[in-house]
Coordinates of C-alpha atoms in Angstrom, one line a residue:
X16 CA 58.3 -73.0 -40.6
X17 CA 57.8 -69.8 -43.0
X18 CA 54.5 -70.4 -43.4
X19 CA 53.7 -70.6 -39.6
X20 CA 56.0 -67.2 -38.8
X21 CA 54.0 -66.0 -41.3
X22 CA 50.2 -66.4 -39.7
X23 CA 52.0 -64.8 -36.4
X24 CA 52.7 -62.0 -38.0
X25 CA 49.3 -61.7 -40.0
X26 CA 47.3 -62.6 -36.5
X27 CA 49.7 -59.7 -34.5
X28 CA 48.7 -57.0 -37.4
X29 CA 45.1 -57.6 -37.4
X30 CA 45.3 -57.3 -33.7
X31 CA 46.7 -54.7 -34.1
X32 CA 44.3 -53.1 -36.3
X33 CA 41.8 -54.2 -34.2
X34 CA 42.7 -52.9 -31.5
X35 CA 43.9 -49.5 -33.1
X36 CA 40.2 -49.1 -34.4
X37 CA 39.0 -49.8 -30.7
X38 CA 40.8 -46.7 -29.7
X39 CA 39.6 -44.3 -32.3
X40 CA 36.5 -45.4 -32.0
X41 CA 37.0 -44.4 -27.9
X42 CA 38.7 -41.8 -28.5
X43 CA 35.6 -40.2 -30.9
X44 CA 33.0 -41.8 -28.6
X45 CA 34.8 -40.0 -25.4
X46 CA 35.5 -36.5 -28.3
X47 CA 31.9 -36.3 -28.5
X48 CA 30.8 -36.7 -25.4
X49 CA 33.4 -33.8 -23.9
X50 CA 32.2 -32.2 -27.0
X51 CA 28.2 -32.6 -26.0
X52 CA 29.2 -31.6 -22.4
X53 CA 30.9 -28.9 -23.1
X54 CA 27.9 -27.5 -25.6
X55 CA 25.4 -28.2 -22.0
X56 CA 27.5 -26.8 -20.2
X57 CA 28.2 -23.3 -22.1
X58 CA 24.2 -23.0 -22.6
X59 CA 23.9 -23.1 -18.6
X60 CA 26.9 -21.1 -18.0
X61 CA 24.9 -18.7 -20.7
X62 CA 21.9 -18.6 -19.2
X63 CA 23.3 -17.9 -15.6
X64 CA 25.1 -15.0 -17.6
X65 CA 22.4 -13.7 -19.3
X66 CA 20.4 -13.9 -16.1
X67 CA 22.8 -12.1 -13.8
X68 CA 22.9 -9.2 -16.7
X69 CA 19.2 -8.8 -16.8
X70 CA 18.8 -8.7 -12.8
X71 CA 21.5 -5.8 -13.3
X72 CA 19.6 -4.2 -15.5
X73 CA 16.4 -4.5 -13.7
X74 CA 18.6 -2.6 -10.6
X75 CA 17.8 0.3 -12.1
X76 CA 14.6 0.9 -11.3
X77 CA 12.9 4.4 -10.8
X78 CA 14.1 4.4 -6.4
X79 CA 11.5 7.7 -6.1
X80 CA 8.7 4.9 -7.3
X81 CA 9.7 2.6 -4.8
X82 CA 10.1 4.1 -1.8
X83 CA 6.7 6.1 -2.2
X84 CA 4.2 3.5 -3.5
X85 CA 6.4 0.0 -3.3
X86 CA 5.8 0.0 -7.3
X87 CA 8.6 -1.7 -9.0
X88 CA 8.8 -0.2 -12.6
X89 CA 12.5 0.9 -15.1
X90 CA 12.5 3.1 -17.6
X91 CA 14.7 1.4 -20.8
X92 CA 14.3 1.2 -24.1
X93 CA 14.7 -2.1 -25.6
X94 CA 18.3 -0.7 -27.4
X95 CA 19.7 0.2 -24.1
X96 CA 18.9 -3.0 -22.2
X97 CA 20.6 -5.2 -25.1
X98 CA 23.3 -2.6 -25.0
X99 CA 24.1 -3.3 -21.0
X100 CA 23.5 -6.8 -21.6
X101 CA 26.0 -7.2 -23.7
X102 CA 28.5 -5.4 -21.9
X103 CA 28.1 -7.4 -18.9
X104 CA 27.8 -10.6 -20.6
X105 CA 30.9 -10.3 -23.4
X106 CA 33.9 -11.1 -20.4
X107 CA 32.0 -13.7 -18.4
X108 CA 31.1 -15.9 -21.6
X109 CA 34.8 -15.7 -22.3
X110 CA 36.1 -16.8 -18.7
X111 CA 35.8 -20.5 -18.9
X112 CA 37.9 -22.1 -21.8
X113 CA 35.7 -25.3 -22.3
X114 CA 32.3 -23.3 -22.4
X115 CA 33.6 -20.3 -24.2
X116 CA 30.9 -18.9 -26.5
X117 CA 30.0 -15.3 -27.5
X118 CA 26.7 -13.4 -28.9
X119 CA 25.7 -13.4 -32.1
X120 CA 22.2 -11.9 -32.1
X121 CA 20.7 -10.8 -29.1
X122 CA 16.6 -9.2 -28.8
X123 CA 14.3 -8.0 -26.0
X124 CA 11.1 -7.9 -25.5
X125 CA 9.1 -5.8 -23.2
X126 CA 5.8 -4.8 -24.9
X127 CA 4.2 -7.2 -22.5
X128 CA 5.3 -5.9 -19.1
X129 CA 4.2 -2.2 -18.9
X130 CA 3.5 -1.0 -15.8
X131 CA 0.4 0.6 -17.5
X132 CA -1.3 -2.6 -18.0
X133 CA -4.1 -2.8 -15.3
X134 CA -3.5 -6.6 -14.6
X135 CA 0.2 -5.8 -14.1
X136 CA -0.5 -3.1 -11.8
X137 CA -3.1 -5.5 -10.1
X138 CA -0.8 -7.9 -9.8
X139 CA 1.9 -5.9 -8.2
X140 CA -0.3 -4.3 -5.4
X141 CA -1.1 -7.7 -4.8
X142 CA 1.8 -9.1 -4.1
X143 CA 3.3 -5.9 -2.6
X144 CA 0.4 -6.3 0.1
X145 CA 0.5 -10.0 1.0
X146 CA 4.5 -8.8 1.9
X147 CA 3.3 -6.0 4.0
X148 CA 0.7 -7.7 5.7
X149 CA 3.1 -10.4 6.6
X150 CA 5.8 -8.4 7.9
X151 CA 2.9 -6.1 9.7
X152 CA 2.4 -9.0 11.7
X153 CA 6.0 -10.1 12.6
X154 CA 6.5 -6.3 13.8
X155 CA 3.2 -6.9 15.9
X156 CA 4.6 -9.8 17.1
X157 CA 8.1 -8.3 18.1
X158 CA 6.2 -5.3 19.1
X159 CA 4.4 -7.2 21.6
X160 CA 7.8 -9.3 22.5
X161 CA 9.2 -6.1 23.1
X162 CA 6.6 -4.5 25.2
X163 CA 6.2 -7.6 27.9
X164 CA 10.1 -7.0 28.2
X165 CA 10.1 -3.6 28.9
X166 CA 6.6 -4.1 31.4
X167 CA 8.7 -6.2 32.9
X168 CA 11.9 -3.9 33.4
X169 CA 9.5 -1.6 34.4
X170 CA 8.2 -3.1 37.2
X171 CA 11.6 -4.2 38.4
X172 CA 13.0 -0.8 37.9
X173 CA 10.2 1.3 39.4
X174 CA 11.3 0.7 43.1
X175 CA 14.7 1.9 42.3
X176 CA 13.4 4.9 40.6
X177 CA 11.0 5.8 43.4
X178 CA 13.6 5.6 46.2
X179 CA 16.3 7.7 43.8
X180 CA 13.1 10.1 43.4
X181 CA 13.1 10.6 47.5
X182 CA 16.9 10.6 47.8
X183 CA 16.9 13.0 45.6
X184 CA 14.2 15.2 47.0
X185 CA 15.6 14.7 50.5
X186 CA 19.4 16.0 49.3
X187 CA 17.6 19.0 47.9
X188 CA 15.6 19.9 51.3
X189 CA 18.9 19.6 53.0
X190 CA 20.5 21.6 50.9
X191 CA 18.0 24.7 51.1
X192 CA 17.9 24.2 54.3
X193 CA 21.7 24.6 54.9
X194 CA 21.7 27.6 52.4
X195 CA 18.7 29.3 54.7
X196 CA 18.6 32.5 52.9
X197 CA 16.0 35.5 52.1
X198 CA 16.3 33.9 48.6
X199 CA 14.0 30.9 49.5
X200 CA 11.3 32.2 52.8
X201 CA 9.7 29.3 53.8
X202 CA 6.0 29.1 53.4
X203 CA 3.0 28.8 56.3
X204 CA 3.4 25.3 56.4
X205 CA 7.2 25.5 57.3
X206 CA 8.4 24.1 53.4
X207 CA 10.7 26.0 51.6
X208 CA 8.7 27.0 48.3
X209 CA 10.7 26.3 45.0
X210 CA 10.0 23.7 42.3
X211 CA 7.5 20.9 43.6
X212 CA 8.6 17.3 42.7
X213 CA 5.7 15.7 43.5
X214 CA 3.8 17.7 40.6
X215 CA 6.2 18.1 38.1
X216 CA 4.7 15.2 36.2
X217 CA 1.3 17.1 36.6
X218 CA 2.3 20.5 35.4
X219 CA 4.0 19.1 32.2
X220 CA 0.5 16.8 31.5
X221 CA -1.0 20.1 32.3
X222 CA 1.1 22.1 29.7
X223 CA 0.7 19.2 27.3
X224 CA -3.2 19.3 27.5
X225 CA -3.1 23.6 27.1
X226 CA -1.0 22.5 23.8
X227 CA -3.4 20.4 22.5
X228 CA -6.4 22.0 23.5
X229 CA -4.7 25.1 21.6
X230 CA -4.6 23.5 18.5
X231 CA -7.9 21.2 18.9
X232 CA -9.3 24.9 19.3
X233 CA -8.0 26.2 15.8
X234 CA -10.1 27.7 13.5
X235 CA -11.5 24.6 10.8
X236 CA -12.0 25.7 7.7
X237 CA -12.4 23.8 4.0
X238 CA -9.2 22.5 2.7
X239 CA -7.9 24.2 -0.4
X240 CA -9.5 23.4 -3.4
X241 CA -7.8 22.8 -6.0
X242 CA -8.7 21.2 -9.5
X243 CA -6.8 19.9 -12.4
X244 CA -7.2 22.6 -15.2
X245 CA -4.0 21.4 -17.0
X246 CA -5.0 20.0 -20.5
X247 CA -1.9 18.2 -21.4
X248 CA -1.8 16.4 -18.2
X249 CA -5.2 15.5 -18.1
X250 CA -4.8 14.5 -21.3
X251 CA -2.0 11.9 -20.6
X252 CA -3.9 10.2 -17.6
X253 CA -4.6 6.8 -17.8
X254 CA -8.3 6.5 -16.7
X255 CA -8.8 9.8 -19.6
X256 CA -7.1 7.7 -22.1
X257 CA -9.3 4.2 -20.9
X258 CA -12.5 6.6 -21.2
X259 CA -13.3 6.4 -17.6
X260 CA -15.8 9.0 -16.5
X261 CA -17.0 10.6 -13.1
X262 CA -19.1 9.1 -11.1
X263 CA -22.1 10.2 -9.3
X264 CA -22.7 9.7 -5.8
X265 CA -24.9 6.6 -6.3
X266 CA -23.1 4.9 -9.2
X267 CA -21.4 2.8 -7.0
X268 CA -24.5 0.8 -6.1
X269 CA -25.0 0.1 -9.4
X270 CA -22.1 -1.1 -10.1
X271 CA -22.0 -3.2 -6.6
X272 CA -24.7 -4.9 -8.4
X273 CA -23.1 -6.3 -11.0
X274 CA -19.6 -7.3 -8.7
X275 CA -21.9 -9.2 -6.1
X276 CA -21.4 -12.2 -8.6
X277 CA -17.9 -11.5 -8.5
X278 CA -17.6 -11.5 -4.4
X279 CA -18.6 -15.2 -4.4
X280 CA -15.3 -15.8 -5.7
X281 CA -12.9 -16.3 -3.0
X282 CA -10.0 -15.0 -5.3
X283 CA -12.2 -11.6 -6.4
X284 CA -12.6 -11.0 -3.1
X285 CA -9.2 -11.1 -1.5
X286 CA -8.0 -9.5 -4.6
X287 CA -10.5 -6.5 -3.4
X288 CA -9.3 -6.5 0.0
X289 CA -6.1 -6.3 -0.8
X290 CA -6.6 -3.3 -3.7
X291 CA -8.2 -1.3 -1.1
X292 CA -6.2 -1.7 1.7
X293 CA -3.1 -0.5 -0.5
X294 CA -5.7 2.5 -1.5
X295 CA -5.9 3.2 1.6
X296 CA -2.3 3.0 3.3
X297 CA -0.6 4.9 0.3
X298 CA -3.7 7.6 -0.9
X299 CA -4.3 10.3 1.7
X300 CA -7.9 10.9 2.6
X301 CA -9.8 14.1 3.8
X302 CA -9.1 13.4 7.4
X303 CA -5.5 13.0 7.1
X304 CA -2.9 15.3 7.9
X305 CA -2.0 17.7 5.0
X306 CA 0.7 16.9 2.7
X307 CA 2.6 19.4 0.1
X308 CA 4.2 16.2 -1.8
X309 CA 0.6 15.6 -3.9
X310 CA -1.8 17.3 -5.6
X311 CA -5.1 16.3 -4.4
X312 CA -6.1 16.2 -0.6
X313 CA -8.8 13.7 -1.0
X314 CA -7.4 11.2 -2.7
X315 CA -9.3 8.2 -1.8
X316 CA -12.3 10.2 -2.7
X317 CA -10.7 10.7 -6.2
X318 CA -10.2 7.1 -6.9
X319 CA -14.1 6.9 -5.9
X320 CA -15.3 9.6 -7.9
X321 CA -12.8 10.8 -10.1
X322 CA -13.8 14.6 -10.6
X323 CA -10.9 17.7 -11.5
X324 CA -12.1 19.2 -8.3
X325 CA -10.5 17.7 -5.1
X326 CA -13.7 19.8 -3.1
X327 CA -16.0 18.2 -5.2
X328 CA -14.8 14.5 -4.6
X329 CA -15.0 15.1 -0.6
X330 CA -18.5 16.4 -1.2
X331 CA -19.7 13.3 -2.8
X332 CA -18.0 10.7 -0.8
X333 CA -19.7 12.9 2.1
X334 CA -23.0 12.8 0.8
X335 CA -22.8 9.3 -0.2
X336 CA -21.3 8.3 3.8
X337 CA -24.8 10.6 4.9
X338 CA -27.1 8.5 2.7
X339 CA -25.6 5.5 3.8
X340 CA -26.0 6.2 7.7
X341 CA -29.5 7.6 7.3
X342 CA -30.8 4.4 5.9
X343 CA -29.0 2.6 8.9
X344 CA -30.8 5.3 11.2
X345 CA -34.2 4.6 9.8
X346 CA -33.4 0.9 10.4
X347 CA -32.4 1.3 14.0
X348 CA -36.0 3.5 14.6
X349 CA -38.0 1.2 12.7
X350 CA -36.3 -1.9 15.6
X351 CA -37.2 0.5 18.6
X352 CA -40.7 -0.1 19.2
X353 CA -40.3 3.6 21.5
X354 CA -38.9 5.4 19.2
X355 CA -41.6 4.2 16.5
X356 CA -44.5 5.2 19.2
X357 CA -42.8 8.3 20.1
X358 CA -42.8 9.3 15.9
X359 CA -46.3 8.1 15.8
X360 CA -47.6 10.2 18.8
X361 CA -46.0 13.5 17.5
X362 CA -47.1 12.6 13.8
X363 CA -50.9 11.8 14.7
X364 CA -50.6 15.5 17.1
X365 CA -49.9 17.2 13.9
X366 CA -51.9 15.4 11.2
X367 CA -54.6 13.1 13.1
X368 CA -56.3 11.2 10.4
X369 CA -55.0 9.2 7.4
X370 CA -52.4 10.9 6.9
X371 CA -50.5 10.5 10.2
X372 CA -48.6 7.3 8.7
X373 CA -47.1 9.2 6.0
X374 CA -46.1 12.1 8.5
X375 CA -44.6 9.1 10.5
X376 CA -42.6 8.5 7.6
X377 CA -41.1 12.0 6.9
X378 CA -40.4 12.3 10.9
X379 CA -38.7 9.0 11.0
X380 CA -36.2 10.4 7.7
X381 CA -35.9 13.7 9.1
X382 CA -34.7 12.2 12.2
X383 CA -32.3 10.4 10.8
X384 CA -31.5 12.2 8.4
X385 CA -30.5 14.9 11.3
X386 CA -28.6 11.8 13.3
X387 CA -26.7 11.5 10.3
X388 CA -25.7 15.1 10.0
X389 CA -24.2 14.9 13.5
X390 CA -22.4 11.2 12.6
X391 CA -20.7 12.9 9.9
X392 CA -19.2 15.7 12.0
X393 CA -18.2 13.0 14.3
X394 CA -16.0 11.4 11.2
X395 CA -14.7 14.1 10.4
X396 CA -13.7 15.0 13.6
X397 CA -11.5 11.5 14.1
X398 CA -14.3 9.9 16.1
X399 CA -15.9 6.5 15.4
X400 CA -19.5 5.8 14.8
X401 CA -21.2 2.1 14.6
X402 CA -22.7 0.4 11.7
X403 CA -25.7 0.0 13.6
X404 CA -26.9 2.2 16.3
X405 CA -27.8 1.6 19.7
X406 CA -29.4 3.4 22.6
X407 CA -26.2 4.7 23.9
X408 CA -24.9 6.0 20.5
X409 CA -27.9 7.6 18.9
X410 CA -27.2 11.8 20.3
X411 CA -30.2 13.5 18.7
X412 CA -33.6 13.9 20.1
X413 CA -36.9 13.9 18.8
X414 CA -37.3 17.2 20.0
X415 CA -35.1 18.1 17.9
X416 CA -37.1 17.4 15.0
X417 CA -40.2 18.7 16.6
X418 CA -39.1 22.3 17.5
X419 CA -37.3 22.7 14.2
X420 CA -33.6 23.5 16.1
X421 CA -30.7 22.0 15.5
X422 CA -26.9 23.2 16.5
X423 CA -24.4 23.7 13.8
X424 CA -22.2 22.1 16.1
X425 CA -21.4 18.4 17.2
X426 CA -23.0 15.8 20.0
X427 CA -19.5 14.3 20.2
X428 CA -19.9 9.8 19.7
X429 CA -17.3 8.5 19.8
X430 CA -17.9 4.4 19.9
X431 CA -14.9 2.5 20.5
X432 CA -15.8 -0.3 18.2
X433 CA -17.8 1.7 15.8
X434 CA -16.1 2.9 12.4
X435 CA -13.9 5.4 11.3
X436 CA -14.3 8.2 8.4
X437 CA -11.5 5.8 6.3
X438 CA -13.8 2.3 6.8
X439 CA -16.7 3.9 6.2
X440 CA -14.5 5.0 2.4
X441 CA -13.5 1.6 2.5
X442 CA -17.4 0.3 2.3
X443 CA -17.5 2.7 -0.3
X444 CA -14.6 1.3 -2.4
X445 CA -16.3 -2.2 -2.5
X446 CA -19.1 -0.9 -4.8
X447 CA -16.3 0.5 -6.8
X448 CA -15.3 -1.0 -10.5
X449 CA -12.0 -2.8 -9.9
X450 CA -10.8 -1.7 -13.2
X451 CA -11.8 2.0 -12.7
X452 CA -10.1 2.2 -9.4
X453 CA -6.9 0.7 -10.3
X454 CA -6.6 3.5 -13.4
X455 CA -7.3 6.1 -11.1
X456 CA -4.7 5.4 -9.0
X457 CA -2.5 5.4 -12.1
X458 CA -3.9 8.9 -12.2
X459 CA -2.4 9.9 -9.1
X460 CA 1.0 8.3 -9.1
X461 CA 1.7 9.9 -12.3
X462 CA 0.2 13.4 -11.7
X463 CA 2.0 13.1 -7.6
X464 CA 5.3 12.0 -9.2
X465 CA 5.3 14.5 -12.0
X466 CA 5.0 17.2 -9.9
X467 CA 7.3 15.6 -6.8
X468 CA 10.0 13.6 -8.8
X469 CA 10.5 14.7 -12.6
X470 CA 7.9 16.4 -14.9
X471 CA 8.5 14.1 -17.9
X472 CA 7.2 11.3 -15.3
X473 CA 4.5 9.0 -17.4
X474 CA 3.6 6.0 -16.1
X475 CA 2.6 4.0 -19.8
X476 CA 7.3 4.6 -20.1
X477 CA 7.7 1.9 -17.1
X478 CA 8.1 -1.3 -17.2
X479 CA 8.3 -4.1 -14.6
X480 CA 10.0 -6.8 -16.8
X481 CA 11.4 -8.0 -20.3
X482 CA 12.1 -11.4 -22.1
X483 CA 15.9 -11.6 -23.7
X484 CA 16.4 -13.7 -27.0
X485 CA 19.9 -14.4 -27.7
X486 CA 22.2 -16.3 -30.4
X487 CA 24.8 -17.9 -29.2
X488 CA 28.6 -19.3 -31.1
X489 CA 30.7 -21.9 -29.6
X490 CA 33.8 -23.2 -30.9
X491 CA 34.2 -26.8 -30.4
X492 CA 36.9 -27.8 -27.6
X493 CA 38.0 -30.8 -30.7
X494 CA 40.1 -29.4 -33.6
X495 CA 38.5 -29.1 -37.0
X496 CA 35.0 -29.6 -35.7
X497 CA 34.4 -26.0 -36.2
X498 CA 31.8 -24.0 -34.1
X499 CA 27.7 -25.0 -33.0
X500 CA 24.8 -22.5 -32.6
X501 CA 22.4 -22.1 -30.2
X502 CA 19.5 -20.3 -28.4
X503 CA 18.8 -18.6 -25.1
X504 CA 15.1 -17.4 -23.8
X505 CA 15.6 -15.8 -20.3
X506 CA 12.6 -14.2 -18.8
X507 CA 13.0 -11.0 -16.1
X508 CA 10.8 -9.5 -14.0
X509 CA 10.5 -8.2 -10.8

């Protein structure tokens, strides 16, 4: 009977060990996976930290940047930005019991995101113009929405308005005609003279068009020319510090040359497009108003050239639209079997012989080359002139050419579907080095928003992003386990 008691007993304490074991070995089993959980969990409750900081940070961009060129660019030192980060981060990694952790080291990195870099800049212009080209067309889009709505109001309202119009012209008849005085004598017809209704529209057109033809009939004269004669800033510009140099008025076509390879690349070429329409929609150009916010009228015409003289840039893009249009011209005679007779004709009259085909020749260029002249004014006058010519747009006679006389003034052509002075630049800027222009536009951001903004303005200081290291410390939610280590990489940029 002892002996039996005895085995009870023995079989309840191994249970009971057994089963005591079970539960530690829960107990640690469920410990560490709280404890692995709790480590996940503080790393993503980290990073969402870390990555709210460095969007703050990144709020602090230079606003006089972005709302004149759409460039996205801060100006921080890497002590700072740690310095903010921290600040921001300290109380949130502290909030949560279970994922408490703080910073032990944290670094930043932001060598690789200056605004300087031309891929960067590329990049960014880029992007900024695939946004504005998309919200261009929702506006056109409203726009239109918007303008069938109010057609339609229109049309419904226009009846109402006409009849008020009467009513109201009526009441005013009778009411002259009750106050009959000396003060309004009626005229031959019987009417009492005083303001006409019926031509008040007329006389404020009228006054309108006196306006305009006031200040159409200004005197023109040469913008003012100025030219960059400041050493330190030159100095500092970007496309002076690549080595870029000027270009001549035919170095473009050289270097259109060596791109062609480059256009049969879908990419290239959008990446063009979109480069130069940005040039164009923030860059002010010789036929633009006049601004006193930058330096250089012509800017366009700087990023093409890139001389200290803002005259001297207009003159070569001028030239270089001239050449281009009298080749064009000479095309368009050479197609006209007339005008190739009527060249003949005058050039065997002056030179019969042999050498009437190479008097041909100097006719035909002279006569285009005078076409040309006249296109030009037309450009710069706002008007529009083809790429190729046609019998209704070509203005100057042969005559012309064979009395010697030629007005200093303009044979206005104005083709609706022709080309303006700024697509004509924008032909030019094709042939341009992609590289070359995006420095020079670094030239004129930095030399506009040093004199508009802040004089200490220099665009290699910005930077559009930065890559945060940190160390991290959590104590472990189990007693006596101590404290784990871990690492954080958070990229930011715009």
């Amino acid at each position: 009977m002892v002996k039996f008691l005895y085995k009870v007993r023995s079989k309840r304490g191994a249970s009971a060990v057994l089963l005591t074991c079970i539960f530690i070995s829960l107990v640690t089993a469920a410990g560490a996976v709280g404890e692995a959980a709790s480590r996940k969990a503080s790393v993503t409750v980290a990073e969402c930290t870390l990555e709210t900081a460095g969007r703050s940070v990144l709020a602090g961009y230079d606003r006089g940047l972005k709302e004149r060129y759409a460039l996205f660019g801060y100006e921080l030192d890497e002590r700072e930005i740690c310095e903010e980060i921290k600040l921001m981060s300290e109380e949130p990694l502290k909030s949560f019991p279970l994922t408490e952790c703080r910073i032990l080291e944290l670094s930043v990195e932001k060598s690789g995101y200056c605004l300087a870099d031309i891929e960067l800049f590329g990049a960014q212009i880029e992007e900024i113009m695939k946004y504005k080209i998309f919200t261009d067309r929702i506006s056109e889009f409203t726009g239109f929405l918007t303008s069938a709505s109010d057609a339609v109001d229109l049309l419904s309202d226009q009846e109402r308005k006409k009849e008020s119009l009467e009513e109201a012209k009526e009441a005013m008849r009778k009411a002259r005609e009750d106050t009959d005085t000396e003060e309004n004598p009626k005229d031959a017809d019987g009417n009492f003279s005083g303001v006409d209704f019926d031509t008040a529209d007329s006389v404020h057109d009228m006054l309108k068009k006196l306006k305009e033809d006031a200040e159409d009939g200004k005197e023109e004269g040469e913008t003012e020319n100025r030219v960059l004669r400041n050493g330190k800033i030159t100095e500092a510009l970007p496309s002076v510090l690549e080595g870029c140099s000027e270009n001549s008025v035919f170095s473009g076509v050289l270097s259109s040359l060596s791109k062609f390879t480059e256009f049969t690349d879908l990419g290239n070429l959008k990446s063009e497009i979109y480069i130069n329409e940005y040039i164009l929609e923030y860059f002010s150009k010789n036929t633009d108003e006049p601004g006193t916010d930058r330096f250089f009228s012509n800017e366009v015409e700087y990023i093409l050239y890139g001389s200290d003289s803002d005259r001297d840039n207009y003159k070569r893009s001028k030239r270089a639209i001239r050449t281009v249009r009298t080749a064009l011209n000479m095309a368009y005679i050479y197609r006209s079997p007339q005008m190739v007779q009527e060249t003949l004709s005058l050039a065997e009259s002056l030179t019969p012989g042999p050498l009437a085909p190479l008097t041909q020749l100097l006719i035909i260029a002279a006569w285009s080359s005078l076409e040309s002249y006249n296109d030009m004014k037309n450009l710069e006058a706002g008007n529009r002139i083809p790429l190729m010519k046609s019998s209704a747009t070509w203005k100057i006679s042969l005559s012309s050419v064979r009395s010697g006389e030629f007005s200093e003034g303009m044979i206005e052509n104005d083709s609706r579907g022709g080309l303006s002075y700024g697509s004509y630049l924008k032909l030019l800027l094709l042939t341009e080095d992609t590289e070359t222009k995006l420095l020079r536009m670094m030239d004129l951001i930095q030399i506009n928003m040093k004199g508009s903004e802040r004089k200490d303005f220099v665009l290699s200081n910005l930077f559009c992003g930065f890559i945060v290291r940190a160390q991290l410390e959590k104590r472990s939610i189990c007693a006596g386990i101590g404290t784990a280590q871990t690492s954080v990489r958070m990229v930011h940029t715009y």
